[in-house]
Amino acid sequence: MKKLIVLAFIGFLAQLIDGSLGMGYGVSSTSLLLTFGIAPAVASASVHLSEVVTTAVSGASHIKFGNVDKNMVYRLIIPGSVGAFVGACFLSNLPAELAKPYIAIFLFGLGVYVLFRFLFIFKPSKENETVNPLTAKQSIPLGLFAGFCDATGGGGWGPIATPVLLSKKGMTARKAVGTVDTSEFAIAFFGSLGFILSLGWEAVNWLWVAALIIGGVVAAPIAAWLVRMLPAQLMGVLVGGFIILINLRTLLAAWIPIEAHIYIYTGIVIIWLSGILFTINKMSTARKDDHIEQQQQNVS
């Protein structure tokens, strides 16, 4: 019972992050499931099955709040679904103990990328610009690659697709997040289909899936509202460091002598806390500059 409550909280927290940032549900949930000793394929299957429901609720909430570019959703879902199905079949045929540390490397790398991106290259978008849509040459390889990474790593659709959408002129953060979350329903569905065909229904613990769903469904509408209110940059730095720390445990256990663990953990935590303080200071300075600029415009 305690484990189910923990899983429900994981689902709530992961969906709150994902619905606010456009990334984090799969990576966070899979990382935590791996710490319970669950095989990578089963962990990813459980997460994707829960995401079928949570992404449907999240997508509906984002559509209600006007956070979705429907044209971009249509361009992403077909190649993303193909990539997710292939990735699920690939992971299901890898030995669990062989795959676990390498999946942790992938997730750790995504955490580093998310942390770096929100620390140094995050830029708020302007709402009043015309959005340049994804072309077929952009959407097909993006969908295939992001879908494949999502299924094999238990997460990756958001961390890969969201930054690409944010790079499009005129695409605001809330529209990028809402579009990625809404399109993820198809990726979760076809990824789950691949896992079920490869692993069988009996390989999945449906109580775990139900617990993740309950937490995620509660968080989905809250996150769709929060994406309009909270600073995405700070949340990105928080979730990036969180993902790094979770997957660090698997990597250290596989390859690093135990006496060195405390020093590595300490170093990572110091870097993470420094990043949080740096982000808060950066946001504060930006607000002051905006206030000064507005005052100068009012005077002139």
PDB file of C-alpha atoms in Angstrom:
ATOM      1  CA  MET A   1       0.000   0.000   0.000  1.00  0.00           C
ATOM      2  CA  LYS A   2       2.848   2.396   0.855  1.00  0.00           C
ATOM      3  CA  LYS A   3       4.474   1.725  -2.517  1.00  0.00           C
ATOM      4  CA  LEU A   4       1.191   2.517  -4.325  1.00  0.00           C
ATOM      5  CA  ILE A   5       0.898   5.840  -2.454  1.00  0.00           C
ATOM      6  CA  VAL A   6       4.508   6.651  -3.380  1.00  0.00           C
ATOM      7  CA  LEU A   7       3.796   5.789  -7.025  1.00  0.00           C
ATOM      8  CA  ALA A   8       0.690   7.990  -7.022  1.00  0.00           C
ATOM      9  CA  PHE A   9       2.796  10.851  -5.660  1.00  0.00           C
ATOM     10  CA  ILE A  10       5.429  10.148  -8.342  1.00  0.00           C
ATOM     11  CA  GLY A  11       2.697  10.321 -10.994  1.00  0.00           C
ATOM     12  CA  PHE A  12       1.380  13.586  -9.547  1.00  0.00           C
ATOM     13  CA  LEU A  13       4.806  15.222  -9.320  1.00  0.00           C
ATOM     14  CA  ALA A  14       5.935  13.970 -12.747  1.00  0.00           C
ATOM     15  CA  GLN A  15       2.768  15.190 -14.484  1.00  0.00           C
ATOM     16  CA  LEU A  16       2.937  18.529 -12.681  1.00  0.00           C
ATOM     17  CA  ILE A  17       6.463  18.971 -14.043  1.00  0.00           C
ATOM     18  CA  ASP A  18       5.624  17.642 -17.500  1.00  0.00           C
ATOM     19  CA  GLY A  19       2.464  19.676 -17.904  1.00  0.00           C
ATOM     20  CA  SER A  20       4.315  22.831 -16.870  1.00  0.00           C
ATOM     21  CA  LEU A  21       7.546  22.270 -18.837  1.00  0.00           C
ATOM     22  CA  GLY A  22       6.545  20.017 -21.726  1.00  0.00           C
ATOM     23  CA  MET A  23       8.987  17.404 -20.444  1.00  0.00           C
ATOM     24  CA  GLY A  24       9.730  15.309 -17.400  1.00  0.00           C
ATOM     25  CA  TYR A  25       6.907  12.775 -16.859  1.00  0.00           C
ATOM     26  CA  GLY A  26       8.528   9.800 -18.538  1.00  0.00           C
ATOM     27  CA  VAL A  27      12.073  10.613 -17.452  1.00  0.00           C
ATOM     28  CA  SER A  28      11.125  11.299 -13.823  1.00  0.00           C
ATOM     29  CA  SER A  29       8.749   8.342 -13.451  1.00  0.00           C
ATOM     30  CA  THR A  30      11.022   5.837 -15.194  1.00  0.00           C
ATOM     31  CA  SER A  31      14.040   6.991 -13.207  1.00  0.00           C
ATOM     32  CA  LEU A  32      12.195   6.462  -9.923  1.00  0.00           C
ATOM     33  CA  LEU A  33      10.814   3.081 -11.003  1.00  0.00           C
ATOM     34  CA  LEU A  34      14.334   1.935 -11.849  1.00  0.00           C
ATOM     35  CA  THR A  35      15.396   2.765  -8.281  1.00  0.00           C
ATOM     36  CA  PHE A  36      12.806   0.184  -7.116  1.00  0.00           C
ATOM     37  CA  GLY A  37      14.717  -2.472  -9.084  1.00  0.00           C
ATOM     38  CA  ILE A  38      12.137  -2.710 -11.872  1.00  0.00           C
ATOM     39  CA  ALA A  39      13.421  -3.905 -15.266  1.00  0.00           C
ATOM     40  CA  PRO A  40      13.809  -1.058 -17.809  1.00  0.00           C
ATOM     41  CA  ALA A  41      11.294  -2.497 -20.287  1.00  0.00           C
ATOM     42  CA  VAL A  42       8.665  -3.056 -17.562  1.00  0.00           C
ATOM     43  CA  ALA A  43       9.303   0.395 -16.075  1.00  0.00           C
ATOM     44  CA  SER A  44       8.968   2.082 -19.471  1.00  0.00           C
ATOM     45  CA  ALA A  45       5.875   0.015 -20.294  1.00  0.00           C
ATOM     46  CA  SER A  46       4.226   1.002 -16.992  1.00  0.00           C
ATOM     47  CA  VAL A  47       4.998   4.670 -17.582  1.00  0.00           C
ATOM     48  CA  HIS A  48       3.718   4.622 -21.164  1.00  0.00           C
ATOM     49  CA  LEU A  49       0.503   2.835 -20.209  1.00  0.00           C
ATOM     50  CA  SER A  50      -0.162   5.426 -17.505  1.00  0.00           C
ATOM     51  CA  GLU A  51       0.664   8.196 -19.977  1.00  0.00           C
ATOM     52  CA  VAL A  52      -2.098   7.051 -22.324  1.00  0.00           C
ATOM     53  CA  VAL A  53      -4.570   8.352 -19.739  1.00  0.00           C
ATOM     54  CA  THR A  54      -2.584  11.243 -18.257  1.00  0.00           C
ATOM     55  CA  THR A  55      -1.647  12.709 -21.650  1.00  0.00           C
ATOM     56  CA  ALA A  56      -5.275  12.529 -22.776  1.00  0.00           C
ATOM     57  CA  VAL A  57      -6.352  14.529 -19.719  1.00  0.00           C
ATOM     58  CA  SER A  58      -3.361  16.856 -20.041  1.00  0.00           C
ATOM     59  CA  GLY A  59      -4.000  17.444 -23.751  1.00  0.00           C
ATOM     60  CA  ALA A  60      -7.671  18.218 -23.145  1.00  0.00           C
ATOM     61  CA  SER A  61      -6.685  20.668 -20.390  1.00  0.00           C
ATOM     62  CA  HIS A  62      -4.117  22.401 -22.613  1.00  0.00           C
ATOM     63  CA  ILE A  63      -6.656  22.690 -25.440  1.00  0.00           C
ATOM     64  CA  LYS A  64      -9.147  24.228 -23.009  1.00  0.00           C
ATOM     65  CA  PHE A  65      -6.601  26.841 -21.918  1.00  0.00           C
ATOM     66  CA  GLY A  66      -5.602  27.616 -25.529  1.00  0.00           C
ATOM     67  CA  ASN A  67      -2.069  26.226 -25.199  1.00  0.00           C
ATOM     68  CA  VAL A  68      -2.018  24.066 -28.372  1.00  0.00           C
ATOM     69  CA  ASP A  69      -0.916  24.592 -31.987  1.00  0.00           C
ATOM     70  CA  LYS A  70      -3.035  21.920 -33.697  1.00  0.00           C
ATOM     71  CA  ASN A  71      -1.116  22.028 -36.998  1.00  0.00           C
ATOM     72  CA  MET A  72       2.108  21.087 -35.203  1.00  0.00           C
ATOM     73  CA  VAL A  73       0.317  18.282 -33.334  1.00  0.00           C
ATOM     74  CA  TYR A  74      -0.812  16.738 -36.641  1.00  0.00           C
ATOM     75  CA  ARG A  75       2.705  16.928 -38.089  1.00  0.00           C
ATOM     76  CA  LEU A  76       4.294  15.216 -35.059  1.00  0.00           C
ATOM     77  CA  ILE A  77       1.979  12.361 -34.134  1.00  0.00           C
ATOM     78  CA  ILE A  78       2.505   9.984 -37.112  1.00  0.00           C
ATOM     79  CA  PRO A  79       6.342   9.858 -37.147  1.00  0.00           C
ATOM     80  CA  GLY A  80       6.379  10.020 -33.334  1.00  0.00           C
ATOM     81  CA  SER A  81       4.043   7.027 -33.073  1.00  0.00           C
ATOM     82  CA  VAL A  82       6.172   4.974 -35.476  1.00  0.00           C
ATOM     83  CA  GLY A  83       9.346   5.814 -33.545  1.00  0.00           C
ATOM     84  CA  ALA A  84       7.725   4.937 -30.202  1.00  0.00           C
ATOM     85  CA  PHE A  85       6.441   1.566 -31.441  1.00  0.00           C
ATOM     86  CA  VAL A  86       9.837   0.575 -32.864  1.00  0.00           C
ATOM     87  CA  GLY A  87      11.645   1.762 -29.727  1.00  0.00           C
ATOM     88  CA  ALA A  88       9.329  -0.236 -27.461  1.00  0.00           C
ATOM     89  CA  CYS A  89       9.901  -3.446 -29.440  1.00  0.00           C
ATOM     90  CA  PHE A  90      13.668  -2.835 -29.405  1.00  0.00           C
ATOM     91  CA  LEU A  91      13.879  -2.291 -25.627  1.00  0.00           C
ATOM     92  CA  SER A  92      11.659  -5.269 -24.864  1.00  0.00           C
ATOM     93  CA  ASN A  93      14.183  -7.613 -26.474  1.00  0.00           C
ATOM     94  CA  LEU A  94      17.192  -6.380 -24.469  1.00  0.00           C
ATOM     95  CA  PRO A  95      18.279  -8.229 -21.261  1.00  0.00           C
ATOM     96  CA  ALA A  96      17.084  -6.170 -18.249  1.00  0.00           C
ATOM     97  CA  GLU A  97      20.367  -6.051 -16.326  1.00  0.00           C
ATOM     98  CA  LEU A  98      22.307  -5.213 -19.470  1.00  0.00           C
ATOM     99  CA  ALA A  99      19.937  -2.404 -20.431  1.00  0.00           C
ATOM    100  CA  LYS A 100      19.481  -0.770 -17.015  1.00  0.00           C
ATOM    101  CA  PRO A 101      22.776   1.175 -16.675  1.00  0.00           C
ATOM    102  CA  TYR A 102      22.690   2.264 -20.325  1.00  0.00           C
ATOM    103  CA  ILE A 103      19.134   3.535 -20.007  1.00  0.00           C
ATOM    104  CA  ALA A 104      20.274   5.387 -16.880  1.00  0.00           C
ATOM    105  CA  ILE A 105      23.078   6.986 -18.952  1.00  0.00           C
ATOM    106  CA  PHE A 106      20.503   8.169 -21.484  1.00  0.00           C
ATOM    107  CA  LEU A 107      18.237   9.571 -18.773  1.00  0.00           C
ATOM    108  CA  PHE A 108      21.209  11.164 -16.988  1.00  0.00           C
ATOM    109  CA  GLY A 109      22.207  12.799 -20.273  1.00  0.00           C
ATOM    110  CA  LEU A 110      18.690  14.146 -20.725  1.00  0.00           C
ATOM    111  CA  GLY A 111      18.850  15.574 -17.211  1.00  0.00           C
ATOM    112  CA  VAL A 112      22.154  17.318 -18.001  1.00  0.00           C
ATOM    113  CA  TYR A 113      20.668  18.679 -21.218  1.00  0.00           C
ATOM    114  CA  VAL A 114      17.518  19.974 -19.480  1.00  0.00           C
ATOM    115  CA  LEU A 115      19.601  21.600 -16.723  1.00  0.00           C
ATOM    116  CA  PHE A 116      22.014  23.240 -19.188  1.00  0.00           C
ATOM    117  CA  ARG A 117      19.239  24.410 -21.472  1.00  0.00           C
ATOM    118  CA  PHE A 118      17.213  26.123 -18.778  1.00  0.00           C
ATOM    119  CA  LEU A 119      20.326  27.582 -17.134  1.00  0.00           C
ATOM    120  CA  PHE A 120      21.970  29.111 -20.187  1.00  0.00           C
ATOM    121  CA  ILE A 121      19.905  29.061 -23.388  1.00  0.00           C
ATOM    122  CA  PHE A 122      16.333  29.526 -22.187  1.00  0.00           C
ATOM    123  CA  LYS A 123      14.637  32.537 -23.789  1.00  0.00           C
ATOM    124  CA  PRO A 124      11.022  33.599 -23.227  1.00  0.00           C
ATOM    125  CA  SER A 125       9.071  33.802 -26.476  1.00  0.00           C
ATOM    126  CA  LYS A 126       6.855  36.664 -27.578  1.00  0.00           C
ATOM    127  CA  GLU A 127       3.177  35.977 -28.133  1.00  0.00           C
ATOM    128  CA  ASN A 128       2.602  38.424 -30.968  1.00  0.00           C
ATOM    129  CA  GLU A 129       4.899  36.903 -33.597  1.00  0.00           C
ATOM    130  CA  THR A 130       3.731  34.660 -36.452  1.00  0.00           C
ATOM    131  CA  VAL A 131       4.714  31.021 -35.864  1.00  0.00           C
ATOM    132  CA  ASN A 132       6.810  29.264 -38.518  1.00  0.00           C
ATOM    133  CA  PRO A 133       5.343  25.729 -38.766  1.00  0.00           C
ATOM    134  CA  LEU A 134       7.432  22.579 -38.875  1.00  0.00           C
ATOM    135  CA  THR A 135       8.068  21.337 -42.404  1.00  0.00           C
ATOM    136  CA  ALA A 136       7.842  17.657 -43.333  1.00  0.00           C
ATOM    137  CA  LYS A 137      11.659  17.487 -43.471  1.00  0.00           C
ATOM    138  CA  GLN A 138      11.751  18.723 -39.858  1.00  0.00           C
ATOM    139  CA  SER A 139       8.760  16.927 -38.348  1.00  0.00           C
ATOM    140  CA  ILE A 140       9.423  13.397 -39.699  1.00  0.00           C
ATOM    141  CA  PRO A 141      12.988  12.911 -38.375  1.00  0.00           C
ATOM    142  CA  LEU A 142      12.106  14.797 -35.169  1.00  0.00           C
ATOM    143  CA  GLY A 143       9.074  12.592 -34.524  1.00  0.00           C
ATOM    144  CA  LEU A 144      10.887   9.346 -35.335  1.00  0.00           C
ATOM    145  CA  PHE A 145      13.909  10.144 -33.175  1.00  0.00           C
ATOM    146  CA  ALA A 146      11.995  11.611 -30.219  1.00  0.00           C
ATOM    147  CA  GLY A 147       9.460   8.757 -30.253  1.00  0.00           C
ATOM    148  CA  PHE A 148      12.205   6.111 -30.353  1.00  0.00           C
ATOM    149  CA  CYS A 149      14.132   7.773 -27.497  1.00  0.00           C
ATOM    150  CA  ASP A 150      10.935   8.134 -25.483  1.00  0.00           C
ATOM    151  CA  ALA A 151      10.174   4.413 -25.646  1.00  0.00           C
ATOM    152  CA  THR A 152      13.722   3.160 -25.082  1.00  0.00           C
ATOM    153  CA  GLY A 153      14.479   5.578 -22.255  1.00  0.00           C
ATOM    154  CA  GLY A 154      11.036   5.808 -20.680  1.00  0.00           C
ATOM    155  CA  GLY A 155      11.172   9.500 -21.507  1.00  0.00           C
ATOM    156  CA  GLY A 156      12.545  11.769 -24.183  1.00  0.00           C
ATOM    157  CA  TRP A 157       9.599  13.025 -26.218  1.00  0.00           C
ATOM    158  CA  GLY A 158       9.364  16.276 -24.279  1.00  0.00           C
ATOM    159  CA  PRO A 159      13.091  17.002 -23.766  1.00  0.00           C
ATOM    160  CA  ILE A 160      13.700  16.523 -27.505  1.00  0.00           C
ATOM    161  CA  ALA A 161      10.518  17.937 -29.080  1.00  0.00           C
ATOM    162  CA  THR A 162       9.895  20.921 -26.787  1.00  0.00           C
ATOM    163  CA  PRO A 163      13.239  22.688 -27.453  1.00  0.00           C
ATOM    164  CA  VAL A 164      12.750  22.250 -31.216  1.00  0.00           C
ATOM    165  CA  LEU A 165       9.307  23.872 -31.056  1.00  0.00           C
ATOM    166  CA  LEU A 166      10.658  26.659 -28.861  1.00  0.00           C
ATOM    167  CA  SER A 167      13.230  27.383 -31.578  1.00  0.00           C
ATOM    168  CA  LYS A 168      10.433  28.195 -34.044  1.00  0.00           C
ATOM    169  CA  LYS A 169       9.849  31.920 -34.436  1.00  0.00           C
ATOM    170  CA  GLY A 170       6.775  33.070 -32.548  1.00  0.00           C
ATOM    171  CA  MET A 171       6.251  29.803 -30.643  1.00  0.00           C
ATOM    172  CA  THR A 172       5.602  30.757 -27.029  1.00  0.00           C
ATOM    173  CA  ALA A 173       6.621  28.533 -24.131  1.00  0.00           C
ATOM    174  CA  ARG A 174       3.019  27.704 -23.234  1.00  0.00           C
ATOM    175  CA  LYS A 175       2.145  26.778 -26.847  1.00  0.00           C
ATOM    176  CA  ALA A 176       5.258  24.586 -27.152  1.00  0.00           C
ATOM    177  CA  VAL A 177       4.459  22.821 -23.861  1.00  0.00           C
ATOM    178  CA  GLY A 178       0.779  22.358 -24.711  1.00  0.00           C
ATOM    179  CA  THR A 179       1.519  21.093 -28.230  1.00  0.00           C
ATOM    180  CA  VAL A 180       4.110  18.553 -27.056  1.00  0.00           C
ATOM    181  CA  ASP A 181       1.896  17.315 -24.208  1.00  0.00           C
ATOM    182  CA  THR A 182      -1.120  16.926 -26.501  1.00  0.00           C
ATOM    183  CA  SER A 183       0.800  15.052 -29.214  1.00  0.00           C
ATOM    184  CA  GLU A 184       2.294  12.758 -26.574  1.00  0.00           C
ATOM    185  CA  PHE A 185      -0.996  10.864 -26.269  1.00  0.00           C
ATOM    186  CA  ALA A 186      -0.332   9.142 -29.617  1.00  0.00           C
ATOM    187  CA  ILE A 187       3.296   8.421 -28.700  1.00  0.00           C
ATOM    188  CA  ALA A 188       2.246   6.888 -25.365  1.00  0.00           C
ATOM    189  CA  PHE A 189      -0.467   4.790 -27.036  1.00  0.00           C
ATOM    190  CA  PHE A 190       1.739   3.269 -29.753  1.00  0.00           C
ATOM    191  CA  GLY A 191       4.680   2.856 -27.370  1.00  0.00           C
ATOM    192  CA  SER A 192       2.363   0.938 -25.015  1.00  0.00           C
ATOM    193  CA  LEU A 193       1.125  -1.168 -27.919  1.00  0.00           C
ATOM    194  CA  GLY A 194       4.713  -2.102 -28.772  1.00  0.00           C
ATOM    195  CA  PHE A 195       5.469  -3.086 -25.173  1.00  0.00           C
ATOM    196  CA  ILE A 196       2.306  -5.179 -24.818  1.00  0.00           C
ATOM    197  CA  LEU A 197       2.937  -7.044 -28.074  1.00  0.00           C
ATOM    198  CA  SER A 198       6.565  -7.708 -27.063  1.00  0.00           C
ATOM    199  CA  LEU A 199       6.226  -8.356 -23.319  1.00  0.00           C
ATOM    200  CA  GLY A 200       2.628  -9.528 -22.939  1.00  0.00           C
ATOM    201  CA  TRP A 201      -0.068  -8.186 -20.601  1.00  0.00           C
ATOM    202  CA  GLU A 202       1.163 -10.277 -17.682  1.00  0.00           C
ATOM    203  CA  ALA A 203       4.521  -8.455 -17.526  1.00  0.00           C
ATOM    204  CA  VAL A 204       2.860  -5.221 -16.423  1.00  0.00           C
ATOM    205  CA  ASN A 205       1.885  -4.514 -12.804  1.00  0.00           C
ATOM    206  CA  TRP A 206      -1.481  -2.867 -13.328  1.00  0.00           C
ATOM    207  CA  LEU A 207      -1.694  -1.592  -9.744  1.00  0.00           C
ATOM    208  CA  TRP A 208       1.471   0.433 -10.369  1.00  0.00           C
ATOM    209  CA  VAL A 209       0.011   1.752 -13.619  1.00  0.00           C
ATOM    210  CA  ALA A 210      -3.240   2.694 -11.853  1.00  0.00           C
ATOM    211  CA  ALA A 211      -1.346   4.526  -9.091  1.00  0.00           C
ATOM    212  CA  LEU A 212       0.669   6.519 -11.661  1.00  0.00           C
ATOM    213  CA  ILE A 213      -2.540   7.334 -13.544  1.00  0.00           C
ATOM    214  CA  ILE A 214      -4.343   8.600 -10.450  1.00  0.00           C
ATOM    215  CA  GLY A 215      -1.514  10.937  -9.511  1.00  0.00           C
ATOM    216  CA  GLY A 216      -1.075  12.132 -13.092  1.00  0.00           C
ATOM    217  CA  VAL A 217      -4.775  12.774 -13.714  1.00  0.00           C
ATOM    218  CA  VAL A 218      -5.027  14.913 -10.569  1.00  0.00           C
ATOM    219  CA  ALA A 219      -1.984  16.963 -11.625  1.00  0.00           C
ATOM    220  CA  ALA A 220      -2.806  17.398 -15.357  1.00  0.00           C
ATOM    221  CA  PRO A 221      -5.347  20.272 -15.163  1.00  0.00           C
ATOM    222  CA  ILE A 222      -3.312  21.979 -12.424  1.00  0.00           C
ATOM    223  CA  ALA A 223      -0.198  21.862 -14.628  1.00  0.00           C
ATOM    224  CA  ALA A 224      -2.072  23.216 -17.664  1.00  0.00           C
ATOM    225  CA  TRP A 225      -3.050  26.225 -15.551  1.00  0.00           C
ATOM    226  CA  LEU A 226       0.387  26.583 -13.931  1.00  0.00           C
ATOM    227  CA  VAL A 227       2.137  26.757 -17.308  1.00  0.00           C
ATOM    228  CA  ARG A 228       0.481  30.158 -17.731  1.00  0.00           C
ATOM    229  CA  MET A 229       1.569  31.340 -14.273  1.00  0.00           C
ATOM    230  CA  LEU A 230       4.924  29.928 -13.091  1.00  0.00           C
ATOM    231  CA  PRO A 231       8.444  30.714 -14.391  1.00  0.00           C
ATOM    232  CA  ALA A 232       9.361  27.773 -16.617  1.00  0.00           C
ATOM    233  CA  GLN A 233      13.087  28.515 -16.329  1.00  0.00           C
ATOM    234  CA  LEU A 234      13.278  27.800 -12.595  1.00  0.00           C
ATOM    235  CA  MET A 235      11.170  24.643 -12.885  1.00  0.00           C
ATOM    236  CA  GLY A 236      13.419  23.451 -15.716  1.00  0.00           C
ATOM    237  CA  VAL A 237      16.530  23.809 -13.551  1.00  0.00           C
ATOM    238  CA  LEU A 238      14.817  21.995 -10.677  1.00  0.00           C
ATOM    239  CA  VAL A 239      13.660  19.034 -12.767  1.00  0.00           C
ATOM    240  CA  GLY A 240      17.010  18.771 -14.602  1.00  0.00           C
ATOM    241  CA  GLY A 241      18.915  18.404 -11.342  1.00  0.00           C
ATOM    242  CA  PHE A 242      16.278  16.018 -10.005  1.00  0.00           C
ATOM    243  CA  ILE A 243      16.655  13.695 -13.000  1.00  0.00           C
ATOM    244  CA  ILE A 244      20.468  13.773 -12.723  1.00  0.00           C
ATOM    245  CA  LEU A 245      20.447  12.803  -9.041  1.00  0.00           C
ATOM    246  CA  ILE A 246      17.977   9.956  -9.494  1.00  0.00           C
ATOM    247  CA  ASN A 247      19.902   8.306 -12.334  1.00  0.00           C
ATOM    248  CA  LEU A 248      23.276   8.941 -10.729  1.00  0.00           C
ATOM    249  CA  ARG A 249      22.482   6.213  -8.201  1.00  0.00           C
ATOM    250  CA  THR A 250      22.191   3.538 -10.901  1.00  0.00           C
ATOM    251  CA  LEU A 251      25.377   4.680 -12.644  1.00  0.00           C
ATOM    252  CA  LEU A 252      27.423   4.802  -9.451  1.00  0.00           C
ATOM    253  CA  ALA A 253      26.221   1.356  -8.373  1.00  0.00           C
ATOM    254  CA  ALA A 254      27.202  -0.105 -11.748  1.00  0.00           C
ATOM    255  CA  TRP A 255      30.654   1.391 -12.286  1.00  0.00           C
ATOM    256  CA  ILE A 256      32.007   3.503  -9.394  1.00  0.00           C
ATOM    257  CA  PRO A 257      33.550   2.231  -6.073  1.00  0.00           C
ATOM    258  CA  ILE A 258      31.188   2.886  -3.168  1.00  0.00           C
ATOM    259  CA  GLU A 259      33.696   4.977  -1.187  1.00  0.00           C
ATOM    260  CA  ALA A 260      33.628   7.637  -3.925  1.00  0.00           C
ATOM    261  CA  HIS A 261      29.828   7.969  -4.001  1.00  0.00           C
ATOM    262  CA  ILE A 262      29.489  10.595  -1.250  1.00  0.00           C
ATOM    263  CA  TYR A 263      31.982  12.924  -2.935  1.00  0.00           C
ATOM    264  CA  ILE A 264      30.245  12.671  -6.288  1.00  0.00           C
ATOM    265  CA  TYR A 265      26.804  13.227  -4.757  1.00  0.00           C
ATOM    266  CA  THR A 266      28.097  16.240  -2.840  1.00  0.00           C
ATOM    267  CA  GLY A 267      29.628  17.759  -5.968  1.00  0.00           C
ATOM    268  CA  ILE A 268      26.442  17.289  -8.009  1.00  0.00           C
ATOM    269  CA  VAL A 269      24.242  18.786  -5.267  1.00  0.00           C
ATOM    270  CA  ILE A 270      26.536  21.821  -4.951  1.00  0.00           C
ATOM    271  CA  ILE A 271      26.406  22.369  -8.723  1.00  0.00           C
ATOM    272  CA  TRP A 272      22.614  21.985  -8.726  1.00  0.00           C
ATOM    273  CA  LEU A 273      22.072  24.415  -5.834  1.00  0.00           C
ATOM    274  CA  SER A 274      24.427  26.896  -7.495  1.00  0.00           C
ATOM    275  CA  GLY A 275      22.378  26.586 -10.665  1.00  0.00           C
ATOM    276  CA  ILE A 276      19.147  27.270  -8.756  1.00  0.00           C
ATOM    277  CA  LEU A 277      20.620  30.383  -7.121  1.00  0.00           C
ATOM    278  CA  PHE A 278      22.054  31.519 -10.468  1.00  0.00           C
ATOM    279  CA  THR A 279      18.630  31.141 -12.099  1.00  0.00           C
ATOM    280  CA  ILE A 280      16.821  33.032  -9.341  1.00  0.00           C
ATOM    281  CA  ASN A 281      19.348  35.860  -9.593  1.00  0.00           C
ATOM    282  CA  LYS A 282      19.103  35.881 -13.405  1.00  0.00           C
ATOM    283  CA  MET A 283      15.300  36.074 -13.268  1.00  0.00           C
ATOM    284  CA  SER A 284      15.429  38.847 -10.653  1.00  0.00           C
ATOM    285  CA  THR A 285      17.849  40.887 -12.781  1.00  0.00           C
ATOM    286  CA  ALA A 286      15.660  40.402 -15.863  1.00  0.00           C
ATOM    287  CA  ARG A 287      12.589  41.634 -13.958  1.00  0.00           C
ATOM    288  CA  LYS A 288      14.474  44.732 -12.762  1.00  0.00           C
ATOM    289  CA  ASP A 289      15.683  45.475 -16.297  1.00  0.00           C
ATOM    290  CA  ASP A 290      12.141  45.102 -17.650  1.00  0.00           C
ATOM    291  CA  HIS A 291      10.840  47.426 -14.925  1.00  0.00           C
ATOM    292  CA  ILE A 292      13.483  50.069 -15.709  1.00  0.00           C
ATOM    293  CA  GLU A 293      12.774  49.790 -19.447  1.00  0.00           C
ATOM    294  CA  GLN A 294       9.048  50.182 -18.850  1.00  0.00           C
ATOM    295  CA  GLN A 295       9.619  53.256 -16.675  1.00  0.00           C
ATOM    296  CA  GLN A 296      11.808  54.817 -19.391  1.00  0.00           C
ATOM    297  CA  GLN A 297       9.118  54.148 -21.996  1.00  0.00           C
ATOM    298  CA  ASN A 298       6.480  55.743 -19.753  1.00  0.00           C
ATOM    299  CA  VAL A 299       8.674  58.848 -19.263  1.00  0.00           C
ATOM    300  CA  SER A 300       9.312  59.224 -22.986  1.00  0.00           C
TER     301      SER A 300
END
